[in-house]
PDB file of C-alpha atoms in Angstrom:
ATOM      1  CA  MET A  24     -58.803-158.016-122.666  1.00  0.00           C
ATOM      2  CA  SER A  25     -55.551-159.925-122.764  1.00  0.00           C
ATOM      3  CA  PHE A  26     -53.511-161.204-119.668  1.00  0.00           C
ATOM      4  CA  LEU A  27     -50.568-158.791-120.790  1.00  0.00           C
ATOM      5  CA  ARG A  28     -52.974-155.834-120.860  1.00  0.00           C
ATOM      6  CA  VAL A  29     -54.593-156.569-117.510  1.00  0.00           C
ATOM      7  CA  SER A  30     -51.029-157.094-116.057  1.00  0.00           C
ATOM      8  CA  GLY A  31     -49.869-153.744-117.543  1.00  0.00           C
ATOM      9  CA  LEU A  32     -53.228-151.932-116.043  1.00  0.00           C
ATOM     10  CA  PHE A  33     -52.461-153.270-112.578  1.00  0.00           C
ATOM     11  CA  LEU A  34     -48.867-152.518-112.885  1.00  0.00           C
ATOM     12  CA  ALA A  35     -49.629-148.704-113.775  1.00  0.00           C
ATOM     13  CA  ILE A  36     -52.114-148.540-111.011  1.00  0.00           C
ATOM     14  CA  ALA A  37     -49.577-149.619-108.296  1.00  0.00           C
ATOM     15  CA  MET A  38     -46.916-147.125-109.773  1.00  0.00           C
ATOM     16  CA  LEU A  39     -49.433-144.166-109.508  1.00  0.00           C
ATOM     17  CA  SER A  40     -50.387-145.256-106.065  1.00  0.00           C
ATOM     18  CA  SER A  41     -46.684-145.115-104.822  1.00  0.00           C
ATOM     19  CA  CYS A  42     -46.031-141.613-106.177  1.00  0.00           C
ATOM     20  CA  GLY A  43     -45.056-139.132-103.574  1.00  0.00           C
ATOM     21  CA  THR A  44     -44.364-141.849-101.042  1.00  0.00           C
ATOM     22  CA  VAL A  45     -41.329-143.473 -99.716  1.00  0.00           C
ATOM     23  CA  GLY A  46     -41.143-147.086-100.963  1.00  0.00           C
ATOM     24  CA  GLY A  47     -44.779-146.808-101.870  1.00  0.00           C
ATOM     25  CA  ILE A  48     -45.947-146.480 -98.239  1.00  0.00           C
ATOM     26  CA  LEU A  49     -47.696-143.120 -97.312  1.00  0.00           C
ATOM     27  CA  PRO A  50     -46.049-141.340 -94.455  1.00  0.00           C
ATOM     28  CA  ALA A  51     -47.911-141.199 -91.282  1.00  0.00           C
ATOM     29  CA  ASP A  52     -48.253-137.816 -89.665  1.00  0.00           C
ATOM     30  CA  GLU A  53     -46.519-137.045 -86.487  1.00  0.00           C
ATOM     31  CA  PRO A  54     -48.685-136.822 -83.419  1.00  0.00           C
ATOM     32  CA  ALA A  55     -49.372-133.042 -82.534  1.00  0.00           C
ATOM     33  CA  HIS A  56     -48.177-133.486 -79.067  1.00  0.00           C
ATOM     34  CA  VAL A  57     -44.761-134.632 -80.339  1.00  0.00           C
ATOM     35  CA  ILE A  58     -44.426-131.847 -83.040  1.00  0.00           C
ATOM     36  CA  ASN A  59     -45.304-129.205 -80.166  1.00  0.00           C
ATOM     37  CA  ALA A  60     -42.816-130.837 -77.657  1.00  0.00           C
ATOM     38  CA  ASP A  61     -40.115-130.870 -80.118  1.00  0.00           C
ATOM     39  CA  ALA A  62     -40.711-127.105 -81.094  1.00  0.00           C
ATOM     40  CA  GLN A  63     -40.861-126.217 -77.332  1.00  0.00           C
ATOM     41  CA  ASN A  64     -37.625-127.836 -77.029  1.00  0.00           C
ATOM     42  CA  LEU A  65     -35.975-126.056 -79.829  1.00  0.00           C
ATOM     43  CA  LEU A  66     -37.369-122.969 -78.456  1.00  0.00           C
ATOM     44  CA  ALA A  67     -35.938-123.403 -74.838  1.00  0.00           C
ATOM     45  CA  ASN A  68     -32.673-123.915 -76.593  1.00  0.00           C
ATOM     46  CA  HIS A  69     -32.797-120.699 -78.245  1.00  0.00           C
ATOM     47  CA  ASN A  70     -33.017-122.397 -81.825  1.00  0.00           C
ATOM     48  CA  TYR A  71     -35.723-119.859 -82.782  1.00  0.00           C
ATOM     49  CA  LYS A  72     -35.791-120.405 -86.638  1.00  0.00           C
ATOM     50  CA  LYS A  73     -36.211-124.209 -86.447  1.00  0.00           C
ATOM     51  CA  ALA A  74     -38.684-123.809 -83.442  1.00  0.00           C
ATOM     52  CA  ALA A  75     -40.895-121.321 -85.502  1.00  0.00           C
ATOM     53  CA  ASP A  76     -40.617-123.780 -88.566  1.00  0.00           C
ATOM     54  CA  ARG A  77     -41.670-126.739 -86.273  1.00  0.00           C
ATOM     55  CA  PHE A  78     -44.626-124.896 -84.712  1.00  0.00           C
ATOM     56  CA  LEU A  79     -45.963-123.955 -88.061  1.00  0.00           C
ATOM     57  CA  GLU A  80     -45.635-127.636 -89.065  1.00  0.00           C
ATOM     58  CA  LEU A  81     -48.541-128.276 -86.473  1.00  0.00           C
ATOM     59  CA  GLU A  82     -51.020-126.105 -88.976  1.00  0.00           C
ATOM     60  CA  ARG A  83     -50.013-128.274 -91.918  1.00  0.00           C
ATOM     61  CA  GLN A  84     -50.236-131.739 -90.294  1.00  0.00           C
ATOM     62  CA  HIS A  85     -52.865-130.845 -87.461  1.00  0.00           C
ATOM     63  CA  PRO A  86     -54.991-127.731 -88.469  1.00  0.00           C
ATOM     64  CA  TYR A  87     -57.522-128.477 -85.768  1.00  0.00           C
ATOM     65  CA  SER A  88     -55.275-129.568 -82.876  1.00  0.00           C
ATOM     66  CA  LYS A  89     -55.462-127.756 -79.481  1.00  0.00           C
ATOM     67  CA  PHE A  90     -51.532-126.959 -79.997  1.00  0.00           C
ATOM     68  CA  THR A  91     -52.039-125.413 -83.440  1.00  0.00           C
ATOM     69  CA  GLN A  92     -53.222-121.879 -82.601  1.00  0.00           C
ATOM     70  CA  LYS A  93     -50.701-121.337 -79.618  1.00  0.00           C
ATOM     71  CA  GLY A  94     -47.895-122.847 -81.933  1.00  0.00           C
ATOM     72  CA  MET A  95     -48.720-120.290 -84.828  1.00  0.00           C
ATOM     73  CA  MET A  96     -48.325-117.297 -82.101  1.00  0.00           C
ATOM     74  CA  SER A  97     -44.993-118.814 -80.931  1.00  0.00           C
ATOM     75  CA  ALA A  98     -43.830-118.981 -84.489  1.00  0.00           C
ATOM     76  CA  ILE A  99     -44.572-115.445 -84.818  1.00  0.00           C
ATOM     77  CA  GLU A 100     -42.708-114.351 -81.676  1.00  0.00           C
ATOM     78  CA  ALA A 101     -39.754-116.556 -82.489  1.00  0.00           C
ATOM     79  CA  TYR A 102     -39.534-115.059 -86.053  1.00  0.00           C
ATOM     80  CA  PHE A 103     -39.318-111.687 -84.384  1.00  0.00           C
ATOM     81  CA  LEU A 104     -36.745-112.582 -82.032  1.00  0.00           C
ATOM     82  CA  ILE A 105     -34.391-113.445 -84.997  1.00  0.00           C
ATOM     83  CA  ARG A 106     -35.500-110.351 -86.899  1.00  0.00           C
ATOM     84  CA  ASP A 107     -37.078-112.501 -89.724  1.00  0.00           C
ATOM     85  CA  TYR A 108     -39.556-109.548 -90.087  1.00  0.00           C
ATOM     86  CA  ASP A 109     -41.136-110.779 -93.440  1.00  0.00           C
ATOM     87  CA  ASP A 110     -42.166-114.245 -91.997  1.00  0.00           C
ATOM     88  CA  VAL A 111     -43.329-112.299 -88.864  1.00  0.00           C
ATOM     89  CA  ALA A 112     -45.851-110.324 -91.107  1.00  0.00           C
ATOM     90  CA  TYR A 113     -46.843-113.006 -93.259  1.00  0.00           C
ATOM     91  CA  THR A 114     -47.557-115.542 -90.279  1.00  0.00           C
ATOM     92  CA  ALA A 115     -49.239-112.631 -88.453  1.00  0.00           C
ATOM     93  CA  ASP A 116     -51.389-111.952 -91.339  1.00  0.00           C
ATOM     94  CA  ARG A 117     -52.558-115.639 -91.278  1.00  0.00           C
ATOM     95  CA  TYR A 118     -53.083-115.722 -87.662  1.00  0.00           C
ATOM     96  CA  ILE A 119     -55.426-112.625 -87.891  1.00  0.00           C
ATOM     97  CA  ILE A 120     -57.409-114.284 -90.703  1.00  0.00           C
ATOM     98  CA  LEU A 121     -57.674-117.653 -89.154  1.00  0.00           C
ATOM     99  CA  TYR A 122     -58.186-116.543 -85.498  1.00  0.00           C
ATOM    100  CA  PRO A 123     -59.698-112.942 -85.502  1.00  0.00           C
ATOM    101  CA  LYS A 124     -61.424-113.444 -82.162  1.00  0.00           C
ATOM    102  CA  ALA A 125     -58.436-115.084 -80.313  1.00  0.00           C
ATOM    103  CA  ARG A 126     -57.549-113.690 -76.777  1.00  0.00           C
ATOM    104  CA  ASP A 127     -53.945-112.884 -78.011  1.00  0.00           C
ATOM    105  CA  VAL A 128     -54.875-111.597 -81.629  1.00  0.00           C
ATOM    106  CA  LYS A 129     -53.705-108.197 -80.376  1.00  0.00           C
ATOM    107  CA  GLN A 130     -50.243-109.578 -80.069  1.00  0.00           C
ATOM    108  CA  ALA A 131     -50.461-110.655 -83.769  1.00  0.00           C
ATOM    109  CA  TYR A 132     -51.439-106.915 -84.826  1.00  0.00           C
ATOM    110  CA  TYR A 133     -48.880-105.525 -82.659  1.00  0.00           C
ATOM    111  CA  LEU A 134     -45.997-107.704 -84.145  1.00  0.00           C
ATOM    112  CA  ARG A 135     -46.959-107.247 -87.688  1.00  0.00           C
ATOM    113  CA  SER A 136     -46.925-103.498 -87.332  1.00  0.00           C
ATOM    114  CA  GLU A 137     -43.622-103.631 -85.588  1.00  0.00           C
ATOM    115  CA  ALA A 138     -42.227-105.937 -88.308  1.00  0.00           C
ATOM    116  CA  TYR A 139     -42.785-103.181 -90.730  1.00  0.00           C
ATOM    117  CA  TYR A 140     -42.234-100.264 -88.591  1.00  0.00           C
ATOM    118  CA  ILE A 141     -38.816-101.238 -87.274  1.00  0.00           C
ATOM    119  CA  ARG A 142     -37.578-100.939 -90.918  1.00  0.00           C
ATOM    120  CA  VAL A 143     -38.910 -97.406 -92.003  1.00  0.00           C
ATOM    121  CA  ALA A 144     -36.259 -95.243 -90.443  1.00  0.00           C
ATOM    122  CA  ASP A 145     -34.025 -94.956 -93.393  1.00  0.00           C
ATOM    123  CA  VAL A 146     -35.286 -92.249 -95.918  1.00  0.00           C
ATOM    124  CA  LYS A 147     -33.040 -93.358 -98.747  1.00  0.00           C
ATOM    125  CA  ARG A 148     -34.654 -96.891 -98.763  1.00  0.00           C
ATOM    126  CA  ASP A 149     -37.541 -97.944-100.810  1.00  0.00           C
ATOM    127  CA  GLN A 150     -40.627 -96.656 -98.917  1.00  0.00           C
ATOM    128  CA  ARG A 151     -43.118 -99.515 -99.736  1.00  0.00           C
ATOM    129  CA  ILE A 152     -42.173-100.844 -96.314  1.00  0.00           C
ATOM    130  CA  THR A 153     -43.132 -97.446 -94.844  1.00  0.00           C
ATOM    131  CA  LYS A 154     -46.688 -97.522 -96.453  1.00  0.00           C
ATOM    132  CA  ARG A 155     -46.987-101.208 -95.248  1.00  0.00           C
ATOM    133  CA  ALA A 156     -46.205-100.074 -91.777  1.00  0.00           C
ATOM    134  CA  GLN A 157     -48.768 -97.367 -92.071  1.00  0.00           C
ATOM    135  CA  LYS A 158     -51.369 -99.802 -93.120  1.00  0.00           C
ATOM    136  CA  ALA A 159     -50.461-102.185 -90.187  1.00  0.00           C
ATOM    137  CA  LEU A 160     -50.528 -99.411 -87.554  1.00  0.00           C
ATOM    138  CA  LYS A 161     -53.678 -98.200 -88.797  1.00  0.00           C
ATOM    139  CA  SER A 162     -55.246-101.773 -88.544  1.00  0.00           C
ATOM    140  CA  LEU A 163     -53.779-102.029 -84.987  1.00  0.00           C
ATOM    141  CA  ILE A 164     -55.269 -98.401 -84.005  1.00  0.00           C
ATOM    142  CA  ARG A 165     -58.868 -99.353 -85.392  1.00  0.00           C
ATOM    143  CA  ARG A 166     -58.985-102.671 -83.771  1.00  0.00           C
ATOM    144  CA  PHE A 167     -57.373-101.645 -80.318  1.00  0.00           C
ATOM    145  CA  PRO A 168     -57.647 -98.037 -80.172  1.00  0.00           C
ATOM    146  CA  ARG A 169     -57.434 -97.752 -76.245  1.00  0.00           C
ATOM    147  CA  SER A 170     -54.690-100.293 -75.701  1.00  0.00           C
ATOM    148  CA  ASP A 171     -51.134 -99.289 -74.875  1.00  0.00           C
ATOM    149  CA  GLU A 172     -50.276-100.862 -78.139  1.00  0.00           C
ATOM    150  CA  GLY A 173     -52.956 -98.887 -80.047  1.00  0.00           C
ATOM    151  CA  ILE A 174     -51.897 -95.551 -78.367  1.00  0.00           C
ATOM    152  CA  ALA A 175     -48.353 -95.965 -79.057  1.00  0.00           C
ATOM    153  CA  ALA A 176     -49.114 -96.940 -82.747  1.00  0.00           C
ATOM    154  CA  LYS A 177     -50.655 -93.347 -83.258  1.00  0.00           C
ATOM    155  CA  ASN A 178     -47.261 -91.736 -82.531  1.00  0.00           C
ATOM    156  CA  LYS A 179     -45.537 -94.200 -84.731  1.00  0.00           C
ATOM    157  CA  LEU A 180     -48.097 -93.478 -87.339  1.00  0.00           C
ATOM    158  CA  LEU A 181     -47.060 -89.768 -87.066  1.00  0.00           C
ATOM    159  CA  ILE A 182     -43.412 -90.767 -87.630  1.00  0.00           C
ATOM    160  CA  THR A 183     -44.195 -92.724 -90.779  1.00  0.00           C
ATOM    161  CA  TYR A 184     -45.766 -89.601 -92.237  1.00  0.00           C
ATOM    162  CA  ASP A 185     -42.561 -87.726 -91.437  1.00  0.00           C
ATOM    163  CA  VAL A 186     -40.551 -90.319 -93.133  1.00  0.00           C
ATOM    164  CA  LEU A 187     -42.597 -90.272 -96.284  1.00  0.00           C
ATOM    165  CA  ALA A 188     -42.496 -86.509 -96.344  1.00  0.00           C
ATOM    166  CA  ALA A 189     -38.887 -86.365 -95.896  1.00  0.00           C
ATOM    167  CA  LYS A 190     -38.502 -88.775 -98.970  1.00  0.00           C
ATOM    168  CA  GLU A 191     -40.601 -86.550-101.162  1.00  0.00           C
ATOM    169  CA  LEU A 192     -38.457 -83.484-100.059  1.00  0.00           C
ATOM    170  CA  GLU A 193     -35.290 -85.563-100.882  1.00  0.00           C
ATOM    171  CA  VAL A 194     -36.385 -86.245-104.454  1.00  0.00           C
ATOM    172  CA  GLY A 195     -37.755 -82.701-104.739  1.00  0.00           C
ATOM    173  CA  ARG A 196     -34.305 -81.318-103.715  1.00  0.00           C
ATOM    174  CA  PHE A 197     -32.555 -83.531-106.281  1.00  0.00           C
ATOM    175  CA  TYR A 198     -34.795 -82.335-109.115  1.00  0.00           C
ATOM    176  CA  LEU A 199     -34.349 -78.729-108.019  1.00  0.00           C
ATOM    177  CA  LYS A 200     -30.515 -79.181-108.213  1.00  0.00           C
ATOM    178  CA  LYS A 201     -30.863 -80.619-111.741  1.00  0.00           C
ATOM    179  CA  HIS A 202     -32.799 -77.733-112.673  1.00  0.00           C
ATOM    180  CA  ASN A 203     -35.783 -79.956-113.348  1.00  0.00           C
ATOM    181  CA  PHE A 204     -38.242 -77.340-111.634  1.00  0.00           C
ATOM    182  CA  PRO A 205     -41.672 -78.694-112.693  1.00  0.00           C
ATOM    183  CA  ALA A 206     -40.547 -82.341-111.230  1.00  0.00           C
ATOM    184  CA  ALA A 207     -39.394 -80.741-108.133  1.00  0.00           C
ATOM    185  CA  ILE A 208     -42.545 -78.548-107.722  1.00  0.00           C
ATOM    186  CA  ASN A 209     -44.572 -81.983-107.943  1.00  0.00           C
ATOM    187  CA  ARG A 210     -42.632 -83.320-105.043  1.00  0.00           C
ATOM    188  CA  PHE A 211     -43.000 -80.359-102.829  1.00  0.00           C
ATOM    189  CA  LYS A 212     -46.683 -80.089-103.507  1.00  0.00           C
ATOM    190  CA  VAL A 213     -47.053 -83.774-102.335  1.00  0.00           C
ATOM    191  CA  VAL A 214     -45.493 -82.591 -98.983  1.00  0.00           C
ATOM    192  CA  VAL A 215     -47.867 -79.564 -98.732  1.00  0.00           C
ATOM    193  CA  ASP A 216     -51.001 -81.548 -99.842  1.00  0.00           C
ATOM    194  CA  ASP A 217     -50.621 -84.917 -98.200  1.00  0.00           C
ATOM    195  CA  TYR A 218     -48.250 -84.207 -95.245  1.00  0.00           C
ATOM    196  CA  GLU A 219     -49.105 -80.847 -93.963  1.00  0.00           C
ATOM    197  CA  THR A 220     -48.912 -81.904 -90.163  1.00  0.00           C
ATOM    198  CA  THR A 221     -45.193 -83.069 -90.623  1.00  0.00           C
ATOM    199  CA  LYS A 222     -42.195 -80.843 -89.784  1.00  0.00           C
ATOM    200  CA  GLN A 223     -41.163 -80.921 -93.388  1.00  0.00           C
ATOM    201  CA  ILE A 224     -43.975 -78.610 -94.425  1.00  0.00           C
ATOM    202  CA  GLU A 225     -41.879 -75.482 -93.754  1.00  0.00           C
ATOM    203  CA  GLU A 226     -39.067 -76.481 -96.235  1.00  0.00           C
ATOM    204  CA  ALA A 227     -41.423 -77.894 -98.864  1.00  0.00           C
ATOM    205  CA  LEU A 228     -43.236 -74.292 -98.878  1.00  0.00           C
ATOM    206  CA  ALA A 229     -39.777 -72.602 -99.125  1.00  0.00           C
ATOM    207  CA  ARG A 230     -38.448 -74.904-101.745  1.00  0.00           C
ATOM    208  CA  LEU A 231     -41.689 -74.252-103.904  1.00  0.00           C
ATOM    209  CA  VAL A 232     -41.068 -70.577-103.769  1.00  0.00           C
ATOM    210  CA  GLU A 233     -37.397 -71.220-104.870  1.00  0.00           C
ATOM    211  CA  ALA A 234     -38.732 -73.490-107.903  1.00  0.00           C
ATOM    212  CA  TYR A 235     -41.448 -71.060-108.870  1.00  0.00           C
ATOM    213  CA  LEU A 236     -39.076 -68.094-109.005  1.00  0.00           C
ATOM    214  CA  ALA A 237     -36.720 -70.101-110.993  1.00  0.00           C
ATOM    215  CA  LEU A 238     -39.588 -70.727-113.658  1.00  0.00           C
ATOM    216  CA  GLY A 239     -40.326 -66.771-113.346  1.00  0.00           C
ATOM    217  CA  LEU A 240     -43.854 -67.468-111.684  1.00  0.00           C
ATOM    218  CA  ARG A 241     -43.632 -64.749-109.116  1.00  0.00           C
ATOM    219  CA  ASP A 242     -47.294 -65.047-108.157  1.00  0.00           C
ATOM    220  CA  GLU A 243     -47.137 -68.478-107.159  1.00  0.00           C
ATOM    221  CA  ALA A 244     -44.059 -67.923-105.263  1.00  0.00           C
ATOM    222  CA  THR A 245     -45.367 -65.102-103.324  1.00  0.00           C
ATOM    223  CA  ALA A 246     -48.525 -67.155-102.524  1.00  0.00           C
ATOM    224  CA  ASN A 247     -46.442 -69.908-101.134  1.00  0.00           C
ATOM    225  CA  ALA A 248     -44.256 -67.564 -99.236  1.00  0.00           C
ATOM    226  CA  ALA A 249     -47.335 -65.878 -97.727  1.00  0.00           C
ATOM    227  CA  LEU A 250     -48.598 -69.238 -96.636  1.00  0.00           C
ATOM    228  CA  LEU A 251     -45.311 -69.865 -94.975  1.00  0.00           C
ATOM    229  CA  GLY A 252     -45.154 -66.601 -93.267  1.00  0.00           C
ATOM    230  CA  ARG A 253     -48.925 -67.003 -92.080  1.00  0.00           C
ATOM    231  CA  ASN A 254     -48.147 -70.367 -90.324  1.00  0.00           C
ATOM    232  CA  TYR A 255     -44.452 -70.197 -89.368  1.00  0.00           C
ATOM    233  CA  PRO A 256     -43.366 -66.465 -89.290  1.00  0.00           C
ATOM    234  CA  SER A 257     -40.668 -67.333 -86.977  1.00  0.00           C
ATOM    235  CA  GLY A 258     -39.253 -70.247 -88.709  1.00  0.00           C
ATOM    236  CA  GLU A 259     -35.917 -70.357 -90.454  1.00  0.00           C
ATOM    237  CA  TRP A 260     -37.447 -71.373 -93.809  1.00  0.00           C
ATOM    238  CA  TYR A 261     -39.621 -68.188 -93.901  1.00  0.00           C
ATOM    239  CA  GLY A 262     -36.590 -66.114 -93.727  1.00  0.00           C
ATOM    240  CA  TYR A 263     -35.089 -68.238 -96.556  1.00  0.00           C
ATOM    241  CA  ALA A 264     -38.021 -67.702 -98.709  1.00  0.00           C
ATOM    242  CA  PHE A 265     -38.246 -64.077 -97.835  1.00  0.00           C
ATOM    243  CA  ASN A 266     -34.641 -63.500 -98.918  1.00  0.00           C
ATOM    244  CA  LEU A 267     -35.329 -65.333-102.137  1.00  0.00           C
ATOM    245  CA  LEU A 268     -38.093 -62.921-103.105  1.00  0.00           C
ATOM    246  CA  ASN A 269     -36.278 -59.983-102.110  1.00  0.00           C
ATOM    247  CA  LYS A 270     -33.519 -61.104-104.509  1.00  0.00           C
ATOM    248  CA  ASN A 271     -35.905 -61.485-107.432  1.00  0.00           C
TER     249      ASN A 271
END
């Protein structure tokens, strides 16, 4: 091998060795206690975003440090304070996976469920968030059924069913208004079949009566009116359905 070829080989190795470094020198990790102190200082000064990101640097540089687990929980809480709910949910997911038996893992379950639940109120929004909230709430209830958080989650879960039922009703009413009766019926039946414990069930049954009558399907309309009358005889929607039947 010639001198030039050997020199070229050593030069190539040297260049490869310096890739991803500054000046060819590998950057040293910061000590864990320094990162933690910096993050705590940012937190104390209400710089929550930078504090959270800094706490998570502990996991990247020092995954087995005594500061890392607590730092990840502090990051979740800091993200929650600035309403960065996507990062709350993502980081809480990882915390639950990494530290399933941690003393404060309940807090991760709770904040993850809250990160979704807080965003479910608007019926007109995409309801994927509501379905994620249901999943997170169910996980919290399953893991901590007798805790204050678990008990509260049961009531919140009922509200998510109401939101999803209301969304189905909204879409069903849209189809009804457009005279797309089969599509409307499909939506109202979802409420009846999947959300029978919600307050939307009465209107869904009445709307089924309306849609079936529009298609000339009186037997189906009568059956739904009977179901409505049997379960909600004093409700306003039974009166609505009864009047529709009398007019037809």
